[in-house]
PDB file of C-alpha atoms in Angstrom:
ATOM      1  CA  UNK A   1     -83.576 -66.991  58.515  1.00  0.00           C
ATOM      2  CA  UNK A   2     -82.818 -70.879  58.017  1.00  0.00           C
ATOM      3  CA  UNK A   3     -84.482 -73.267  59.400  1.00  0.00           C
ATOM      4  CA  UNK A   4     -82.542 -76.894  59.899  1.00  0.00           C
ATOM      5  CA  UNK A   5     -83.659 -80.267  59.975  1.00  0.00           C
ATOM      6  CA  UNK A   6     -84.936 -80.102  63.315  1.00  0.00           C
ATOM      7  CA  UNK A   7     -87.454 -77.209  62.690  1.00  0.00           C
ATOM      8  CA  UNK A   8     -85.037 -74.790  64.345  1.00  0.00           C
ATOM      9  CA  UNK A   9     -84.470 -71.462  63.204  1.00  0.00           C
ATOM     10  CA  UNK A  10     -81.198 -69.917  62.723  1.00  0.00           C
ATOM     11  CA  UNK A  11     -79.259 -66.876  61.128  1.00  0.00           C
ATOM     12  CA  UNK A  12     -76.696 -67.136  58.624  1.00  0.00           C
ATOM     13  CA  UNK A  13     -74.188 -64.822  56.621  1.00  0.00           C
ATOM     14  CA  UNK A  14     -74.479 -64.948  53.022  1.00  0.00           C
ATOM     15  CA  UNK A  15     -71.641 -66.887  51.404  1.00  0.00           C
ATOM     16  CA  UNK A  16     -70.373 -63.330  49.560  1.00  0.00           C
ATOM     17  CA  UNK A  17     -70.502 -61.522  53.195  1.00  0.00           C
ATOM     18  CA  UNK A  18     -68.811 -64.502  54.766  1.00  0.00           C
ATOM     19  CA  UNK A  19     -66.009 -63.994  51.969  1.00  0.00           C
ATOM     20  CA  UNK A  20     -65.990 -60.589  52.790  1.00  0.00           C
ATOM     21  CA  UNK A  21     -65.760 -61.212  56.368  1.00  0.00           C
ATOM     22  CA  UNK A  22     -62.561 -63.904  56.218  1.00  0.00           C
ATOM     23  CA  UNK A  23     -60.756 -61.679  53.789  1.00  0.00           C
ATOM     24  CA  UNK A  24     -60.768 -58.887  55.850  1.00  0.00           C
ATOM     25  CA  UNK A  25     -57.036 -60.052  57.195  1.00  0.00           C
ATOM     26  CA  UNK A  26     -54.166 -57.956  56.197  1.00  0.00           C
ATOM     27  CA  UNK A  27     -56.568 -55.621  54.915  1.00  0.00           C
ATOM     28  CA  UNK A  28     -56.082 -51.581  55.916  1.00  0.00           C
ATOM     29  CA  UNK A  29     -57.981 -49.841  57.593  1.00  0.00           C
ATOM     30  CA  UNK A  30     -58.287 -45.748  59.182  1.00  0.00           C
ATOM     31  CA  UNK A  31     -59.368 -45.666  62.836  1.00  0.00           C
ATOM     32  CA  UNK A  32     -62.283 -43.248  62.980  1.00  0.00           C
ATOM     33  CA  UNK A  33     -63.155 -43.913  67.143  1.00  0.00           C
ATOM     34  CA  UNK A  34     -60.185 -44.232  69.303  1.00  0.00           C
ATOM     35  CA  UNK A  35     -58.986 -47.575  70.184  1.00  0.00           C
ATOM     36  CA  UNK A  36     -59.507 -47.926  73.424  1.00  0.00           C
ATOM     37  CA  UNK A  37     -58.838 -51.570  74.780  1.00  0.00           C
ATOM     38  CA  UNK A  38     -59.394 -50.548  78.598  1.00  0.00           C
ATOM     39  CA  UNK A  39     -62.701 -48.953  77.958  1.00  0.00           C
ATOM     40  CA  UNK A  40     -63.725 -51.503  75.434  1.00  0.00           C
ATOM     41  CA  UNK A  41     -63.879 -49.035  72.987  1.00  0.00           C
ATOM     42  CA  UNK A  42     -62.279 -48.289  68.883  1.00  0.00           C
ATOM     43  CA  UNK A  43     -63.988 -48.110  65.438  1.00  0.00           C
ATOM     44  CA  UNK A  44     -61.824 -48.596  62.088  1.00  0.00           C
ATOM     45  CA  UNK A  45     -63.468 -47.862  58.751  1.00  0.00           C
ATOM     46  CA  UNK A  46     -62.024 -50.549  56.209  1.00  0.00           C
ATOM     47  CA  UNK A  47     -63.693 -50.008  52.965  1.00  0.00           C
ATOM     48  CA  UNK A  48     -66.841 -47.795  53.520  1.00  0.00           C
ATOM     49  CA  UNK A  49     -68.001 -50.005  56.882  1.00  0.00           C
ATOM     50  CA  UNK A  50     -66.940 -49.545  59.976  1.00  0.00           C
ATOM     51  CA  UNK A  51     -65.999 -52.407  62.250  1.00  0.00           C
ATOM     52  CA  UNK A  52     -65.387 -52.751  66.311  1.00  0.00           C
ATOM     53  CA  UNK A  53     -61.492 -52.981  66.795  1.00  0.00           C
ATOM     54  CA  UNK A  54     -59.030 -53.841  69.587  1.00  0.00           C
ATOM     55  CA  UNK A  55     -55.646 -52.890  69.532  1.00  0.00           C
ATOM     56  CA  UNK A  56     -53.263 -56.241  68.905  1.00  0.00           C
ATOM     57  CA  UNK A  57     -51.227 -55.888  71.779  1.00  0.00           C
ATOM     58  CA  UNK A  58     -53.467 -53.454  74.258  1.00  0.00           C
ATOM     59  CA  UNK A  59     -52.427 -50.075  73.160  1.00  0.00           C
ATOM     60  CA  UNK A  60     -54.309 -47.162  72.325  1.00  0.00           C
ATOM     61  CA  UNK A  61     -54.489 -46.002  68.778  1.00  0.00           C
ATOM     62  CA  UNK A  62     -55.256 -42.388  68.038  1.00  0.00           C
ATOM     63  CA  UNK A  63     -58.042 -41.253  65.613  1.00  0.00           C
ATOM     64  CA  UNK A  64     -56.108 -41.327  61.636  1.00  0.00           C
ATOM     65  CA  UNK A  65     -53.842 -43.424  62.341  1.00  0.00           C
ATOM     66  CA  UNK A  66     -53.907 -46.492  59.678  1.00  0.00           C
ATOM     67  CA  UNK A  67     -54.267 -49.551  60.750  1.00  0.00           C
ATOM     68  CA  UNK A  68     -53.602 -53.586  59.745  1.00  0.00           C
ATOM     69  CA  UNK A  69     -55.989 -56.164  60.171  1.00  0.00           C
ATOM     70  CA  UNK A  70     -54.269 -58.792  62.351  1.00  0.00           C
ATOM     71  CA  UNK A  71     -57.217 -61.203  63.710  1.00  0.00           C
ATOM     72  CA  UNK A  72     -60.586 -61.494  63.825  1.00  0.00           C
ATOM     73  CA  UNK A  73     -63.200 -62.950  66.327  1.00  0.00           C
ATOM     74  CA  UNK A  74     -66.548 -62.900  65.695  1.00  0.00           C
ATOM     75  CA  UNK A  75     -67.121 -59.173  64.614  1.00  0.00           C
ATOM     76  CA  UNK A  76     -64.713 -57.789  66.510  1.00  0.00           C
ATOM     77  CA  UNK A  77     -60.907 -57.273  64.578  1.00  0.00           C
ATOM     78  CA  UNK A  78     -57.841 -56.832  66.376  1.00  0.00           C
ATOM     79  CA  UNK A  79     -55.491 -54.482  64.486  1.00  0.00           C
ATOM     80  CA  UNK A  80     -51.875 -53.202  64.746  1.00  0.00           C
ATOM     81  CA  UNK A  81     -50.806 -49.442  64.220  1.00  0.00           C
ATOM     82  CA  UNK A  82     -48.649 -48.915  60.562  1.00  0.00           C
ATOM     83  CA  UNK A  83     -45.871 -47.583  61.076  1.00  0.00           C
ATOM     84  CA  UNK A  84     -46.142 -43.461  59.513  1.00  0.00           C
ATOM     85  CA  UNK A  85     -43.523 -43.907  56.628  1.00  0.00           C
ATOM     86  CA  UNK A  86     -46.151 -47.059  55.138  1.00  0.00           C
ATOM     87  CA  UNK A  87     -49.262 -44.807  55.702  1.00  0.00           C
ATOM     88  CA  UNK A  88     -50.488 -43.403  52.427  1.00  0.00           C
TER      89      UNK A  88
END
């Protein structure tokens, strides 16, 4: 915890997380939870962690399927389905 000039207390990423964080665009990713946009629900493992996804444009994205990281918004990342012949 921080606390700022006016004796408030706040929370803040460390500046190698916050790296992490914004370069986590264009990375790949394998979708371990359904995506799910209707029921609000989708989990991609990128890297060993696994993050809260929405589909790009509202699809749903079977478990295994490989994924690109399009956006991000707070924690959440919006992805896009790779097409098979790219998935490795």
């Amino acid at each position: 915890r921080l606390t700022d000039v006016t004796g408030v207390q706040t929370c803040a990423l460390p500046i190698s997380r916050k790296m992490y964080i914004d370069g986590l665009v264009n990375s790949t990713g394998r979708v371990t939870v359904e995506i799910n946009p209707l029921l609000d629900k989708g989990l991609v493992k990128i890297d060993g962690e696994d993050w809260r996804a929405t589909s790009i444009d509202g699809n749903t994205i079977p478990v295994d399927s490989i994924v690109k990281v399009v956006r991000l918004e707070g924690t959440l990342i919006f992805v896009e389905i790779l097409p098979r012949e790219t998935q490795k």
